[in-house]
Amino acid sequence: MKILAFDIGGTNIKYALIDESFTITDRHTIPTEAEKGGQNLIQKIISIIDEYEGLDRIAVSTAGQVDSKTGIVVYSTDNIPYYTGMMVKKIIENKTGIPTFVENDVNAFALGEAKFGAAKGKSDFLCLTYGTGIGGALYLNNELYKGLGSSAGEFGHMITHAGGKQCTCGGEGCYECYASTRALVDAVNKANSTNLNAFEIFAPENFVKPEIRSVIDKWIDEMIIGLINIIYIFNPPLIVLGGGIMNESYVIDLIDRKIYNLLMENFKDVNIVRSRLGSDAALLGVAAEAAEL
């Protein structure tokens, strides 16, 4: 079987070929250009598909709240304008004739970790991914919990600062305004009059600067606030954290050192780990589901 899998984020689109043994080959990353809107995004996906021959399945992991049964984007914030209501599955299948599976990106990430990664063999766990925003997924009783309207797990839009920063969802004080990777980048550059990206912030020459380290530490404290809220609500045995920023050992190490001192005693058994699959998790998750079509 030859599956072309996509992982559409607010910043980049990753795509790759995946075979029946779930081996990834021919991987690529291109800019999402999310500001150009949903129609441009789908046309970009179609153009990529047209470059390949002999495909058996298309698998799409995407930002936004997704009804995986219909392949429709139920809701998207202004991170990708004019994406709400996009019939991704129907458009791709009508254009290509190839069976297509579409799922929310963090749900896809959770499926990948459940089948192949850090949560393999676990019946209950939560996922959070930190990037342009913060996404969440609930895997309960060996399956994704979608909630009413396929929208459960929007952890990034918990209110952690009442009356706080304006969010792309229309609310104020959302968790992702303070604890996403984009929030870190904005805070570092505002405080230090720099123009660093996330990877440059953690480069040795920048990471050693006290003025940058203090912003990083405050940002990690914001991450911990949200995680504690989630732990108290769900009391999960496992939380898997994803996003490119989690490649920085300092982040997960500081969370681990701080959070258990802040939790009530009977909540301290939760295990908080990094994704084992990294950026491949969502690709593998949707590919595994597409293979079952």
Coordinates of C-alpha atoms in Angstrom, one line a residue:
M1 CA 0.0 0.0 0.0
K2 CA 1.2 3.5 -0.9
I3 CA -0.1 6.3 1.4
L4 CA 0.7 10.0 0.9
A5 CA 0.3 11.6 4.4
F6 CA 0.1 15.3 5.2
D7 CA 0.5 17.1 8.5
I8 CA -0.8 20.6 8.2
G9 CA 0.2 23.1 10.9
G10 CA -0.1 26.8 11.2
T11 CA 3.5 27.3 10.1
N12 CA 4.5 24.3 8.0
I13 CA 3.1 21.4 6.0
K14 CA 4.9 18.1 6.4
Y15 CA 4.2 15.3 3.9
A16 CA 5.7 11.9 3.2
L17 CA 5.1 8.6 1.6
I18 CA 4.2 5.7 4.0
D19 CA 4.0 2.0 3.0
E20 CA 2.0 -0.9 4.5
S21 CA 4.7 -1.5 7.1
F22 CA 4.4 2.2 8.1
T23 CA 7.9 3.1 7.0
I24 CA 8.2 6.8 6.1
T25 CA 10.1 7.8 2.9
D26 CA 10.3 10.8 0.6
R27 CA 9.5 13.4 3.3
H28 CA 9.2 17.1 2.7
T29 CA 8.4 20.3 4.6
I30 CA 7.0 23.5 3.0
P31 CA 5.5 26.7 4.4
T32 CA 1.8 26.6 5.1
E33 CA 1.3 30.2 4.2
A34 CA -1.8 30.0 6.4
E35 CA -2.5 33.7 6.1
K36 CA -3.6 33.1 2.5
G37 CA -6.5 31.1 3.7
G38 CA -8.1 27.6 3.5
Q39 CA -8.8 27.5 -0.2
N40 CA -5.1 28.3 -1.0
L41 CA -4.1 25.6 1.5
I42 CA -6.2 22.9 -0.1
Q43 CA -5.0 23.8 -3.6
K44 CA -1.5 23.4 -2.4
I45 CA -2.3 19.9 -1.1
I46 CA -3.9 19.0 -4.4
S47 CA -0.9 20.2 -6.3
I48 CA 1.4 18.0 -4.2
I49 CA -0.8 14.9 -4.7
D50 CA -0.7 15.5 -8.5
E51 CA 3.1 15.0 -8.4
Y52 CA 2.7 11.3 -7.3
E53 CA 1.5 8.2 -9.1
G54 CA 0.1 5.0 -7.9
L55 CA -1.2 6.2 -4.6
D56 CA -3.7 4.0 -2.7
R57 CA -4.7 6.4 0.1
I58 CA -4.4 10.1 1.1
A59 CA -4.1 10.8 4.9
V60 CA -4.5 14.3 6.2
S61 CA -3.7 15.6 9.7
T62 CA -4.7 19.2 10.0
A63 CA -5.0 22.1 12.4
G64 CA -8.6 22.9 13.2
Q65 CA -11.4 20.9 14.7
V66 CA -12.3 18.1 12.4
D67 CA -15.2 15.6 12.0
S68 CA -13.1 12.6 10.8
K69 CA -16.2 10.8 9.6
T70 CA -17.0 13.5 7.0
G71 CA -13.5 15.0 6.7
I72 CA -14.9 18.5 7.3
V73 CA -13.1 21.2 9.3
V74 CA -15.8 22.0 11.8
Y75 CA -14.0 25.1 13.1
S76 CA -10.7 26.8 12.6
T77 CA -9.4 30.0 14.3
D78 CA -7.9 32.8 12.4
N79 CA -4.6 31.0 12.4
I80 CA -5.9 29.7 9.1
P81 CA -8.5 32.1 7.8
Y82 CA -11.6 30.9 5.8
Y83 CA -10.8 27.2 6.8
T84 CA -14.0 26.6 8.8
G85 CA -16.4 24.4 6.9
M86 CA -13.8 23.2 4.4
M87 CA -14.8 19.8 3.0
V88 CA -11.2 18.5 2.9
K89 CA -12.1 14.8 2.3
K90 CA -14.7 15.5 -0.4
I91 CA -12.5 18.0 -2.3
I92 CA -9.5 15.7 -2.3
E93 CA -11.5 12.6 -3.3
N94 CA -13.4 14.5 -6.0
K95 CA -10.1 15.9 -7.5
T96 CA -8.1 12.7 -7.2
G97 CA -10.4 9.7 -6.9
I98 CA -8.2 8.4 -4.0
P99 CA -9.8 7.4 -0.7
T100 CA -8.9 10.0 1.9
F101 CA -8.9 10.2 5.7
V102 CA -8.8 13.5 7.6
E103 CA -8.2 14.1 11.3
N104 CA -7.4 16.9 13.6
D105 CA -3.6 17.2 14.0
V106 CA -3.4 16.5 17.7
N107 CA -5.8 13.6 17.5
A108 CA -3.6 12.2 14.7
F109 CA -0.6 12.8 17.0
A110 CA -2.3 10.8 19.7
L111 CA -3.2 8.0 17.4
G112 CA 0.5 7.8 16.3
E113 CA 1.8 7.7 19.8
A114 CA -0.9 5.1 20.8
K115 CA 0.0 2.8 17.9
F116 CA 3.7 3.2 17.6
G117 CA 5.1 5.6 20.2
A118 CA 5.3 6.7 23.8
A119 CA 1.7 5.6 24.6
K120 CA 1.8 2.2 22.9
G121 CA -0.1 -0.3 25.0
K122 CA -1.8 2.4 27.1
S123 CA -5.6 2.6 27.2
D124 CA -5.8 6.1 28.7
F125 CA -3.6 9.2 28.1
L126 CA -3.7 12.8 27.1
C127 CA -1.6 14.7 24.5
L128 CA -0.7 18.3 24.2
T129 CA 1.3 19.8 21.4
Y130 CA 3.0 23.2 21.6
G131 CA 3.6 25.2 18.4
T132 CA 1.8 28.1 16.7
G133 CA -1.0 27.4 19.2
I134 CA -1.6 24.5 21.7
G135 CA -3.6 21.5 20.7
G136 CA -4.9 18.7 22.8
A137 CA -6.3 15.2 22.5
L138 CA -8.0 12.7 24.8
Y139 CA -7.4 9.0 24.4
L140 CA -9.7 7.2 26.7
N141 CA -10.7 3.5 26.9
N142 CA -8.5 2.7 23.9
E143 CA -10.1 5.3 21.6
L144 CA -10.1 9.0 20.9
Y145 CA -12.7 11.0 22.8
K146 CA -14.1 13.6 20.4
G147 CA -16.9 15.2 22.4
L148 CA -19.9 16.9 21.1
G149 CA -19.2 18.3 17.6
S150 CA -15.8 16.5 17.4
S151 CA -14.2 19.4 19.2
A152 CA -13.0 17.9 22.6
G153 CA -9.4 18.6 23.7
E154 CA -9.1 22.3 23.0
F155 CA -6.7 22.8 25.9
G156 CA -5.1 25.8 24.2
H157 CA -8.2 27.8 24.8
M158 CA -8.6 27.2 28.5
I159 CA -8.6 30.6 30.1
T160 CA -5.6 30.9 32.3
H161 CA -5.5 34.7 32.5
A162 CA -9.0 36.3 32.9
G163 CA -9.2 39.4 30.8
G164 CA -5.7 38.7 29.3
K165 CA -4.3 38.8 25.8
Q166 CA -6.6 38.6 22.8
C167 CA -6.6 35.2 21.2
T168 CA -7.2 34.2 17.6
C169 CA -10.3 32.3 18.8
G170 CA -11.9 35.6 19.9
G171 CA -11.4 35.0 23.6
E172 CA -9.0 36.6 26.0
G173 CA -6.4 35.1 28.3
C174 CA -6.2 31.7 26.6
Y175 CA -3.5 29.2 27.6
E176 CA -1.9 29.3 24.2
C177 CA -1.5 33.1 24.4
Y178 CA 1.0 32.5 27.1
A179 CA 2.4 28.9 26.8
S180 CA 2.6 28.2 23.0
T181 CA 5.9 28.2 21.2
R182 CA 4.8 31.4 19.4
A183 CA 4.1 33.0 22.8
L184 CA 7.7 32.2 23.8
V185 CA 9.2 33.6 20.6
D186 CA 7.1 36.8 20.9
A187 CA 8.0 37.3 24.6
V188 CA 11.8 36.8 24.1
N189 CA 11.9 39.2 21.1
K190 CA 9.8 41.8 22.9
A191 CA 11.9 41.7 26.0
N192 CA 15.2 41.7 24.3
S193 CA 14.6 43.6 21.0
T194 CA 15.7 40.6 19.0
N195 CA 14.3 38.7 16.1
L196 CA 15.0 35.1 17.1
N197 CA 13.0 32.0 16.1
A198 CA 12.4 29.2 18.6
F199 CA 15.5 27.2 17.6
E200 CA 17.7 30.3 17.8
I201 CA 16.4 31.1 21.3
F202 CA 17.8 27.7 22.5
A203 CA 21.1 28.1 20.7
P204 CA 24.0 28.1 23.2
E205 CA 25.0 31.7 22.6
N206 CA 21.4 32.9 23.4
F207 CA 20.3 30.3 25.9
V208 CA 23.1 31.4 28.3
K209 CA 22.0 35.0 28.4
P210 CA 20.2 35.6 31.8
E211 CA 17.6 38.0 30.1
I212 CA 16.6 35.2 27.7
R213 CA 16.7 32.4 30.2
S214 CA 14.3 34.3 32.6
V215 CA 11.7 34.6 29.8
I216 CA 12.1 30.9 29.0
D217 CA 11.6 30.0 32.7
K218 CA 8.5 32.2 33.0
W219 CA 7.1 30.6 29.8
I220 CA 7.6 27.1 31.2
D221 CA 5.8 28.2 34.4
E222 CA 2.9 29.2 32.1
M223 CA 3.0 25.7 30.5
I224 CA 2.9 24.1 34.0
I225 CA -0.2 26.2 35.0
G226 CA -2.2 24.6 32.2
L227 CA -0.8 21.1 32.8
I228 CA -1.8 21.3 36.4
N229 CA -5.4 22.3 35.5
I230 CA -5.6 19.4 33.1
I231 CA -4.2 16.9 35.6
Y232 CA -6.7 18.0 38.2
I233 CA -9.6 17.6 35.8
F234 CA -8.7 14.3 34.2
N235 CA -6.3 12.7 36.7
P236 CA -4.6 10.9 33.8
P237 CA -1.9 8.2 34.1
L238 CA 0.1 9.6 31.2
I239 CA 0.5 12.9 29.3
V240 CA 2.5 13.0 26.1
L241 CA 3.9 16.4 25.1
G242 CA 4.7 17.2 21.5
G243 CA 5.9 20.0 19.2
G244 CA 9.3 20.9 18.0
I245 CA 10.1 22.8 21.1
M246 CA 10.0 19.5 23.1
N247 CA 13.3 18.6 21.4
E248 CA 14.8 21.0 23.9
S249 CA 15.6 18.8 26.9
Y250 CA 15.6 21.9 29.2
V251 CA 11.9 22.3 28.7
I252 CA 10.7 18.8 29.7
D253 CA 13.4 18.6 32.4
L254 CA 12.2 21.9 34.1
I255 CA 8.6 20.8 33.9
D256 CA 9.5 17.5 35.5
R257 CA 11.5 19.3 38.3
K258 CA 8.7 21.8 39.1
I259 CA 5.3 20.3 38.5
Y260 CA 5.4 17.5 41.0
N261 CA 6.1 19.9 43.8
L262 CA 3.0 21.8 42.9
L263 CA 0.5 18.9 42.6
M264 CA -1.6 17.5 45.4
E265 CA -0.2 14.3 46.6
N266 CA -2.8 12.0 45.1
F267 CA -2.2 13.4 41.6
K268 CA 1.5 12.9 41.5
D269 CA 1.5 9.5 39.8
V270 CA 0.9 11.1 36.4
N271 CA 3.8 10.4 34.0
I272 CA 4.7 13.3 31.8
V273 CA 6.8 12.4 28.8
R274 CA 8.0 13.7 25.4
S275 CA 6.7 12.3 22.2
R276 CA 8.7 9.3 21.1
L277 CA 7.8 9.8 17.4
G278 CA 8.3 13.6 17.3
S279 CA 7.1 15.2 14.0
D280 CA 6.3 11.7 12.6
A281 CA 3.5 11.0 15.1
A282 CA 0.7 12.7 13.3
L283 CA 1.8 11.4 9.9
L284 CA 1.8 7.8 11.2
G285 CA -1.4 8.3 13.1
V286 CA -3.4 9.4 10.0
A287 CA -1.7 6.9 7.8
A288 CA -2.7 4.0 10.1
E289 CA -6.3 5.2 10.0
A290 CA -6.3 5.7 6.2
A291 CA -4.9 2.2 5.7
E292 CA -8.2 0.9 7.3
L293 CA -10.5 2.6 4.7

